[in-house]
PDB file of C-alpha atoms in Angstrom:
ATOM      1  CA  MET A 111     215.927 121.381  55.265  1.00  0.00           C
ATOM      2  CA  THR A 112     217.177 120.199  51.693  1.00  0.00           C
ATOM      3  CA  GLU A 113     214.331 117.475  51.644  1.00  0.00           C
ATOM      4  CA  PHE A 114     211.951 121.212  51.126  1.00  0.00           C
ATOM      5  CA  LEU A 115     213.875 123.266  49.154  1.00  0.00           C
ATOM      6  CA  ILE A 116     214.905 121.293  46.272  1.00  0.00           C
ATOM      7  CA  PRO A 117     211.115 120.426  45.736  1.00  0.00           C
ATOM      8  CA  LEU A 118     209.689 124.183  46.265  1.00  0.00           C
ATOM      9  CA  LEU A 119     211.616 125.534  44.070  1.00  0.00           C
ATOM     10  CA  THR A 120     211.406 121.918  41.880  1.00  0.00           C
ATOM     11  CA  LEU A 121     207.665 123.130  41.758  1.00  0.00           C
ATOM     12  CA  ILE A 122     208.202 127.468  41.634  1.00  0.00           C
ATOM     13  CA  ALA A 123     210.129 126.371  38.282  1.00  0.00           C
ATOM     14  CA  LEU A 124     207.606 124.005  36.969  1.00  0.00           C
ATOM     15  CA  GLU A 125     204.646 126.625  38.160  1.00  0.00           C
ATOM     16  CA  LEU A 126     206.334 129.540  35.778  1.00  0.00           C
ATOM     17  CA  ILE A 127     207.025 127.083  33.399  1.00  0.00           C
ATOM     18  CA  LEU A 128     202.700 126.262  33.217  1.00  0.00           C
ATOM     19  CA  GLY A 129     202.590 130.357  33.976  1.00  0.00           C
ATOM     20  CA  ILE A 130     204.121 131.066  30.512  1.00  0.00           C
ATOM     21  CA  ASP A 131     200.681 130.572  28.597  1.00  0.00           C
ATOM     22  CA  ASN A 132     198.842 132.665  31.021  1.00  0.00           C
ATOM     23  CA  ILE A 133     200.646 135.361  30.496  1.00  0.00           C
ATOM     24  CA  ILE A 134     200.475 135.316  27.455  1.00  0.00           C
ATOM     25  CA  PHE A 135     196.863 135.030  26.932  1.00  0.00           C
ATOM     26  CA  ILE A 136     196.531 137.911  29.367  1.00  0.00           C
ATOM     27  CA  SER A 137     198.873 140.262  27.479  1.00  0.00           C
ATOM     28  CA  ILE A 138     196.997 139.186  24.620  1.00  0.00           C
ATOM     29  CA  LEU A 139     193.721 140.277  26.129  1.00  0.00           C
ATOM     30  CA  ALA A 140     194.656 143.894  27.418  1.00  0.00           C
ATOM     31  CA  ASP A 141     196.266 144.778  24.614  1.00  0.00           C
ATOM     32  CA  LYS A 142     192.218 145.135  23.094  1.00  0.00           C
ATOM     33  CA  LEU A 143     191.854 147.599  26.154  1.00  0.00           C
ATOM     34  CA  PRO A 144     192.382 151.340  27.295  1.00  0.00           C
ATOM     35  CA  LYS A 145     195.976 151.321  28.864  1.00  0.00           C
ATOM     36  CA  ASP A 146     194.956 152.458  31.965  1.00  0.00           C
ATOM     37  CA  GLN A 147     192.301 149.058  31.765  1.00  0.00           C
ATOM     38  CA  GLY A 148     195.259 147.068  30.194  1.00  0.00           C
ATOM     39  CA  ASN A 149     196.926 146.973  33.559  1.00  0.00           C
ATOM     40  CA  LYS A 150     194.561 146.662  35.501  1.00  0.00           C
ATOM     41  CA  LEU A 151     192.837 143.075  33.318  1.00  0.00           C
ATOM     42  CA  ARG A 152     196.767 141.586  34.294  1.00  0.00           C
ATOM     43  CA  TYR A 153     196.855 142.401  37.430  1.00  0.00           C
ATOM     44  CA  TRP A 154     193.214 141.327  38.365  1.00  0.00           C
ATOM     45  CA  GLY A 155     193.812 138.515  36.100  1.00  0.00           C
ATOM     46  CA  LEU A 156     197.104 137.272  37.636  1.00  0.00           C
ATOM     47  CA  GLY A 157     195.308 137.652  41.057  1.00  0.00           C
ATOM     48  CA  LEU A 158     192.729 135.078  40.286  1.00  0.00           C
ATOM     49  CA  ALA A 159     195.199 133.352  39.562  1.00  0.00           C
ATOM     50  CA  VAL A 160     196.377 132.609  42.143  1.00  0.00           C
ATOM     51  CA  LEU A 161     193.799 133.345  44.373  1.00  0.00           C
ATOM     52  CA  ILE A 162     191.778 130.233  42.237  1.00  0.00           C
ATOM     53  CA  ARG A 163     194.471 127.546  42.497  1.00  0.00           C
ATOM     54  CA  LEU A 164     194.918 128.295  46.915  1.00  0.00           C
ATOM     55  CA  ILE A 165     191.227 127.755  46.886  1.00  0.00           C
ATOM     56  CA  LEU A 166     191.388 124.278  44.424  1.00  0.00           C
ATOM     57  CA  LEU A 167     194.363 123.213  46.781  1.00  0.00           C
ATOM     58  CA  GLY A 168     191.959 122.676  49.159  1.00  0.00           C
ATOM     59  CA  PHE A 169     189.575 120.419  47.386  1.00  0.00           C
ATOM     60  CA  ILE A 170     192.768 118.870  46.585  1.00  0.00           C
ATOM     61  CA  SER A 171     191.090 115.175  47.467  1.00  0.00           C
ATOM     62  CA  TRP A 172     188.129 116.349  45.312  1.00  0.00           C
ATOM     63  CA  ILE A 173     190.732 117.489  42.382  1.00  0.00           C
ATOM     64  CA  LEU A 174     192.359 114.349  43.158  1.00  0.00           C
ATOM     65  CA  LYS A 175     189.009 112.304  41.718  1.00  0.00           C
ATOM     66  CA  LEU A 176     188.848 113.776  38.622  1.00  0.00           C
ATOM     67  CA  ASP A 177     191.796 111.108  36.927  1.00  0.00           C
ATOM     68  CA  LYS A 178     188.333 108.484  37.741  1.00  0.00           C
ATOM     69  CA  THR A 179     187.623 107.273  34.461  1.00  0.00           C
ATOM     70  CA  LEU A 180     184.014 108.886  33.566  1.00  0.00           C
ATOM     71  CA  PHE A 181     183.396 107.334  30.034  1.00  0.00           C
ATOM     72  CA  SER A 182     185.297 105.569  27.523  1.00  0.00           C
ATOM     73  CA  ILE A 183     184.720 107.098  23.736  1.00  0.00           C
ATOM     74  CA  LEU A 184     186.637 104.527  21.285  1.00  0.00           C
ATOM     75  CA  ASP A 185     188.518 102.488  23.511  1.00  0.00           C
ATOM     76  CA  ILE A 186     190.124 106.098  24.887  1.00  0.00           C
ATOM     77  CA  ASP A 187     189.385 106.316  28.881  1.00  0.00           C
ATOM     78  CA  ILE A 188     187.925 110.303  29.666  1.00  0.00           C
ATOM     79  CA  THR A 189     188.204 111.429  32.914  1.00  0.00           C
ATOM     80  CA  GLY A 190     187.266 114.554  34.594  1.00  0.00           C
ATOM     81  CA  LYS A 191     190.629 116.545  34.449  1.00  0.00           C
ATOM     82  CA  GLY A 192     190.434 115.659  30.360  1.00  0.00           C
ATOM     83  CA  LEU A 193     187.272 116.180  29.949  1.00  0.00           C
ATOM     84  CA  ILE A 194     188.499 120.063  31.583  1.00  0.00           C
ATOM     85  CA  LEU A 195     191.504 119.635  29.626  1.00  0.00           C
ATOM     86  CA  ILE A 196     189.793 118.784  26.184  1.00  0.00           C
ATOM     87  CA  LEU A 197     187.486 122.049  27.107  1.00  0.00           C
ATOM     88  CA  GLY A 198     189.967 123.982  27.435  1.00  0.00           C
ATOM     89  CA  GLY A 199     191.607 123.738  24.645  1.00  0.00           C
ATOM     90  CA  LEU A 200     189.280 124.008  22.077  1.00  0.00           C
ATOM     91  CA  PHE A 201     188.505 127.124  24.252  1.00  0.00           C
ATOM     92  CA  LEU A 202     192.326 128.205  23.596  1.00  0.00           C
ATOM     93  CA  ILE A 203     191.998 127.443  20.523  1.00  0.00           C
ATOM     94  CA  TRP A 204     189.017 129.075  19.822  1.00  0.00           C
ATOM     95  CA  LYS A 205     190.018 132.973  21.195  1.00  0.00           C
ATOM     96  CA  SER A 206     193.748 132.480  19.753  1.00  0.00           C
ATOM     97  CA  THR A 207     192.328 131.295  16.326  1.00  0.00           C
ATOM     98  CA  LYS A 208     189.775 134.716  16.141  1.00  0.00           C
ATOM     99  CA  GLU A 209     192.690 136.850  17.463  1.00  0.00           C
ATOM    100  CA  ILE A 210     194.661 135.724  14.557  1.00  0.00           C
ATOM    101  CA  TYR A 211     191.388 135.988  12.070  1.00  0.00           C
ATOM    102  CA  LEU A 212     191.036 139.694  13.346  1.00  0.00           C
ATOM    103  CA  LYS A 213     195.025 140.143  13.612  1.00  0.00           C
ATOM    104  CA  THR A 214     195.214 139.298   9.691  1.00  0.00           C
ATOM    105  CA  GLU A 215     192.039 139.933   7.723  1.00  0.00           C
ATOM    106  CA  ASP A 216     191.657 143.608   7.368  1.00  0.00           C
ATOM    107  CA  PRO A 217     193.553 144.540  10.783  1.00  0.00           C
ATOM    108  CA  ARG A 218     192.505 147.936  11.303  1.00  0.00           C
ATOM    109  CA  ASN A 219     188.929 147.906  10.679  1.00  0.00           C
ATOM    110  CA  GLN A 220     189.148 144.614  12.469  1.00  0.00           C
ATOM    111  CA  GLU A 221     190.638 146.203  15.127  1.00  0.00           C
ATOM    112  CA  VAL A 222     188.430 149.148  16.037  1.00  0.00           C
ATOM    113  CA  ARG A 223     185.820 146.720  16.114  1.00  0.00           C
ATOM    114  CA  ALA A 224     187.250 144.088  18.058  1.00  0.00           C
ATOM    115  CA  LYS A 225     187.973 147.221  21.053  1.00  0.00           C
ATOM    116  CA  LYS A 226     184.277 148.357  20.628  1.00  0.00           C
ATOM    117  CA  GLY A 227     183.084 144.709  21.310  1.00  0.00           C
ATOM    118  CA  ALA A 228     185.470 144.487  23.988  1.00  0.00           C
ATOM    119  CA  SER A 229     185.129 144.432  27.665  1.00  0.00           C
ATOM    120  CA  PHE A 230     186.697 144.112  30.730  1.00  0.00           C
ATOM    121  CA  ASN A 231     184.359 141.939  32.908  1.00  0.00           C
ATOM    122  CA  SER A 232     184.253 139.679  29.449  1.00  0.00           C
ATOM    123  CA  LEU A 233     187.981 139.692  28.948  1.00  0.00           C
ATOM    124  CA  LEU A 234     188.146 139.104  32.582  1.00  0.00           C
ATOM    125  CA  MET A 235     185.727 135.427  32.084  1.00  0.00           C
ATOM    126  CA  ASP A 236     188.208 134.312  29.241  1.00  0.00           C
ATOM    127  CA  ILE A 237     191.098 134.422  31.395  1.00  0.00           C
ATOM    128  CA  VAL A 238     189.298 133.375  34.390  1.00  0.00           C
ATOM    129  CA  LEU A 239     188.455 130.420  32.655  1.00  0.00           C
ATOM    130  CA  LEU A 240     191.468 129.984  31.826  1.00  0.00           C
ATOM    131  CA  ASP A 241     193.013 129.995  35.252  1.00  0.00           C
ATOM    132  CA  LEU A 242     190.452 127.383  35.894  1.00  0.00           C
ATOM    133  CA  VAL A 243     192.172 124.712  33.386  1.00  0.00           C
ATOM    134  CA  PHE A 244     195.772 125.297  34.194  1.00  0.00           C
ATOM    135  CA  SER A 245     194.857 125.204  37.838  1.00  0.00           C
ATOM    136  CA  VAL A 246     193.716 121.900  37.535  1.00  0.00           C
ATOM    137  CA  ASP A 247     196.347 120.663  35.349  1.00  0.00           C
ATOM    138  CA  SER A 248     199.066 122.587  37.334  1.00  0.00           C
ATOM    139  CA  ILE A 249     197.974 121.517  40.966  1.00  0.00           C
ATOM    140  CA  ILE A 250     197.169 117.394  39.874  1.00  0.00           C
ATOM    141  CA  THR A 251     201.007 117.673  38.702  1.00  0.00           C
ATOM    142  CA  ALA A 252     202.086 119.355  42.100  1.00  0.00           C
ATOM    143  CA  VAL A 253     200.141 116.691  44.008  1.00  0.00           C
ATOM    144  CA  GLY A 254     202.456 114.187  42.162  1.00  0.00           C
ATOM    145  CA  MET A 255     205.497 115.802  43.379  1.00  0.00           C
ATOM    146  CA  VAL A 256     205.321 116.735  46.577  1.00  0.00           C
ATOM    147  CA  SER A 257     202.819 115.440  49.560  1.00  0.00           C
ATOM    148  CA  GLU A 258     203.091 118.694  51.963  1.00  0.00           C
ATOM    149  CA  LEU A 259     200.286 121.026  51.118  1.00  0.00           C
ATOM    150  CA  TRP A 260     202.583 124.225  52.660  1.00  0.00           C
ATOM    151  CA  ILE A 261     205.062 123.588  49.856  1.00  0.00           C
ATOM    152  CA  MET A 262     202.000 123.791  47.298  1.00  0.00           C
ATOM    153  CA  TYR A 263     200.904 127.253  48.925  1.00  0.00           C
ATOM    154  CA  THR A 264     204.509 128.416  49.028  1.00  0.00           C
ATOM    155  CA  ALA A 265     205.234 127.503  45.250  1.00  0.00           C
ATOM    156  CA  VAL A 266     201.745 128.645  44.374  1.00  0.00           C
ATOM    157  CA  ILE A 267     202.486 132.859  45.612  1.00  0.00           C
ATOM    158  CA  VAL A 268     205.947 132.453  45.121  1.00  0.00           C
ATOM    159  CA  SER A 269     205.507 131.752  41.200  1.00  0.00           C
ATOM    160  CA  VAL A 270     202.347 134.404  40.770  1.00  0.00           C
ATOM    161  CA  ILE A 271     204.568 137.147  42.594  1.00  0.00           C
ATOM    162  CA  LEU A 272     207.317 136.652  39.706  1.00  0.00           C
ATOM    163  CA  MET A 273     204.501 135.909  36.982  1.00  0.00           C
ATOM    164  CA  LEU A 274     203.156 139.537  38.128  1.00  0.00           C
ATOM    165  CA  ILE A 275     206.289 141.087  37.711  1.00  0.00           C
ATOM    166  CA  ALA A 276     207.224 139.621  34.633  1.00  0.00           C
ATOM    167  CA  SER A 277     204.392 140.271  33.442  1.00  0.00           C
ATOM    168  CA  LYS A 278     204.902 144.186  32.262  1.00  0.00           C
ATOM    169  CA  PRO A 279     208.254 143.718  30.476  1.00  0.00           C
ATOM    170  CA  ILE A 280     206.260 140.415  28.305  1.00  0.00           C
ATOM    171  CA  SER A 281     202.952 142.720  27.575  1.00  0.00           C
ATOM    172  CA  ASP A 282     205.086 145.657  26.661  1.00  0.00           C
ATOM    173  CA  PHE A 283     207.038 143.324  24.932  1.00  0.00           C
ATOM    174  CA  ILE A 284     204.694 141.874  22.944  1.00  0.00           C
ATOM    175  CA  GLN A 285     202.307 145.458  22.253  1.00  0.00           C
ATOM    176  CA  LYS A 286     206.250 146.679  20.624  1.00  0.00           C
ATOM    177  CA  HIS A 287     206.874 144.145  18.085  1.00  0.00           C
ATOM    178  CA  PRO A 288     203.201 143.061  16.461  1.00  0.00           C
ATOM    179  CA  SER A 289     204.961 140.649  14.752  1.00  0.00           C
ATOM    180  CA  PHE A 290     205.087 138.221  18.148  1.00  0.00           C
ATOM    181  CA  LYS A 291     201.462 138.653  19.006  1.00  0.00           C
ATOM    182  CA  ILE A 292     201.085 136.299  15.595  1.00  0.00           C
ATOM    183  CA  LEU A 293     203.412 134.275  16.945  1.00  0.00           C
ATOM    184  CA  ALA A 294     202.401 134.048  20.627  1.00  0.00           C
ATOM    185  CA  LEU A 295     198.749 133.186  19.605  1.00  0.00           C
ATOM    186  CA  SER A 296     200.538 130.356  17.341  1.00  0.00           C
ATOM    187  CA  PHE A 297     201.699 129.589  20.289  1.00  0.00           C
ATOM    188  CA  LEU A 298     198.372 129.033  22.101  1.00  0.00           C
ATOM    189  CA  MET A 299     197.091 127.228  19.473  1.00  0.00           C
ATOM    190  CA  LEU A 300     200.179 124.497  20.122  1.00  0.00           C
ATOM    191  CA  ILE A 301     199.321 124.745  23.781  1.00  0.00           C
ATOM    192  CA  GLY A 302     195.342 124.486  23.064  1.00  0.00           C
ATOM    193  CA  MET A 303     196.589 121.419  21.356  1.00  0.00           C
ATOM    194  CA  ALA A 304     198.550 119.978  23.843  1.00  0.00           C
ATOM    195  CA  LEU A 305     195.918 119.867  26.002  1.00  0.00           C
ATOM    196  CA  ILE A 306     192.947 118.191  23.636  1.00  0.00           C
ATOM    197  CA  GLY A 307     196.143 115.643  23.762  1.00  0.00           C
ATOM    198  CA  GLU A 308     197.468 115.411  27.254  1.00  0.00           C
ATOM    199  CA  GLY A 309     192.473 115.381  27.585  1.00  0.00           C
ATOM    200  CA  LEU A 310     193.437 112.304  25.589  1.00  0.00           C
ATOM    201  CA  HIS A 311     196.208 110.349  27.194  1.00  0.00           C
ATOM    202  CA  PHE A 312     198.561 111.249  23.988  1.00  0.00           C
ATOM    203  CA  VAL A 313     201.080 113.273  26.283  1.00  0.00           C
ATOM    204  CA  ILE A 314     203.216 115.437  24.151  1.00  0.00           C
ATOM    205  CA  PRO A 315     205.999 116.043  26.323  1.00  0.00           C
ATOM    206  CA  LYS A 316     206.346 119.898  27.292  1.00  0.00           C
ATOM    207  CA  GLY A 317     209.806 120.257  26.279  1.00  0.00           C
ATOM    208  CA  TYR A 318     209.544 119.566  23.465  1.00  0.00           C
ATOM    209  CA  ILE A 319     206.704 122.369  23.371  1.00  0.00           C
ATOM    210  CA  TYR A 320     208.582 125.080  25.278  1.00  0.00           C
ATOM    211  CA  PHE A 321     211.560 124.494  22.803  1.00  0.00           C
ATOM    212  CA  SER A 322     209.549 124.898  20.104  1.00  0.00           C
ATOM    213  CA  MET A 323     208.661 128.220  20.826  1.00  0.00           C
ATOM    214  CA  PHE A 324     212.312 129.062  22.114  1.00  0.00           C
ATOM    215  CA  PHE A 325     212.890 128.318  19.081  1.00  0.00           C
ATOM    216  CA  SER A 326     210.514 130.433  17.072  1.00  0.00           C
ATOM    217  CA  PHE A 327     211.527 132.995  19.464  1.00  0.00           C
ATOM    218  CA  ILE A 328     214.679 133.565  18.395  1.00  0.00           C
ATOM    219  CA  VAL A 329     214.427 132.886  14.463  1.00  0.00           C
ATOM    220  CA  ASN A 330     211.669 136.036  14.633  1.00  0.00           C
ATOM    221  CA  LEU A 331     214.222 138.063  17.058  1.00  0.00           C
ATOM    222  CA  ILE A 332     217.131 137.355  14.319  1.00  0.00           C
ATOM    223  CA  GLN A 333     214.403 138.126  11.460  1.00  0.00           C
ATOM    224  CA  ILE A 334     213.202 141.711  13.463  1.00  0.00           C
ATOM    225  CA  LYS A 335     217.578 142.856  14.144  1.00  0.00           C
ATOM    226  CA  THR A 336     217.738 141.692  10.374  1.00  0.00           C
ATOM    227  CA  ASN A 337     214.868 143.990   8.938  1.00  0.00           C
ATOM    228  CA  SER A 338     216.441 146.618  11.578  1.00  0.00           C
ATOM    229  CA  PHE A 339     219.529 146.772  10.019  1.00  0.00           C
ATOM    230  CA  SER A 340     218.916 146.726   6.965  1.00  0.00           C
ATOM    231  CA  THR A 341     216.346 149.404   7.718  1.00  0.00           C
ATOM    232  CA  HIS A 342     218.943 151.261   8.873  1.00  0.00           C
ATOM    233  CA  GLU A 343     221.833 150.881   5.592  1.00  0.00           C
ATOM    234  CA  LYS A 344     218.745 152.052   3.165  1.00  0.00           C
TER     235      LYS A 344
END
């Protein structure tokens, strides 16, 4: 029993860590819609995330072929997986940069314009594209950890259920504290750079990335509390 339980729990933890980026991205996009549609977008986004992962697990033999070299640039071998990660990283950086611009350059006018231009279907398509990138990455990582297919299926389903439960509190927290929106978008830019690096075989240890994210989060939280105390004293 233990020989199956430990890999299962490890894989669930890995899926949850990789899913943090997904939740943040979905939460920020959901904020561009009215509240009822925003909640619907979160459920659809995470629902499609599990569906994409489950479908891709059925094509593991094809997924594993993505690790084969397609071509080389400046002595760097580009694989199918690497190409997907590079394109996904560029997409994430572009979306994050665009959102930061909308929230920092004349925020009121830009945000109104962004909400008018935002549609449920277009935002859902953005989520699907990112889900695809993260799914390929997580599945190849999972295959390297476990060989039993049922463990992968179970880990994906359990992790997405937990992400679904956690998505609303995270979304509410980001919406309640506007400063965290910029921080969250900066995190996504960092993840985008990490994806490009991984696609070019320059792997940045995920522990470094998530530690820097956690440290920045704590510093921002302390800053909010400090400002809150200063306001009360006045």
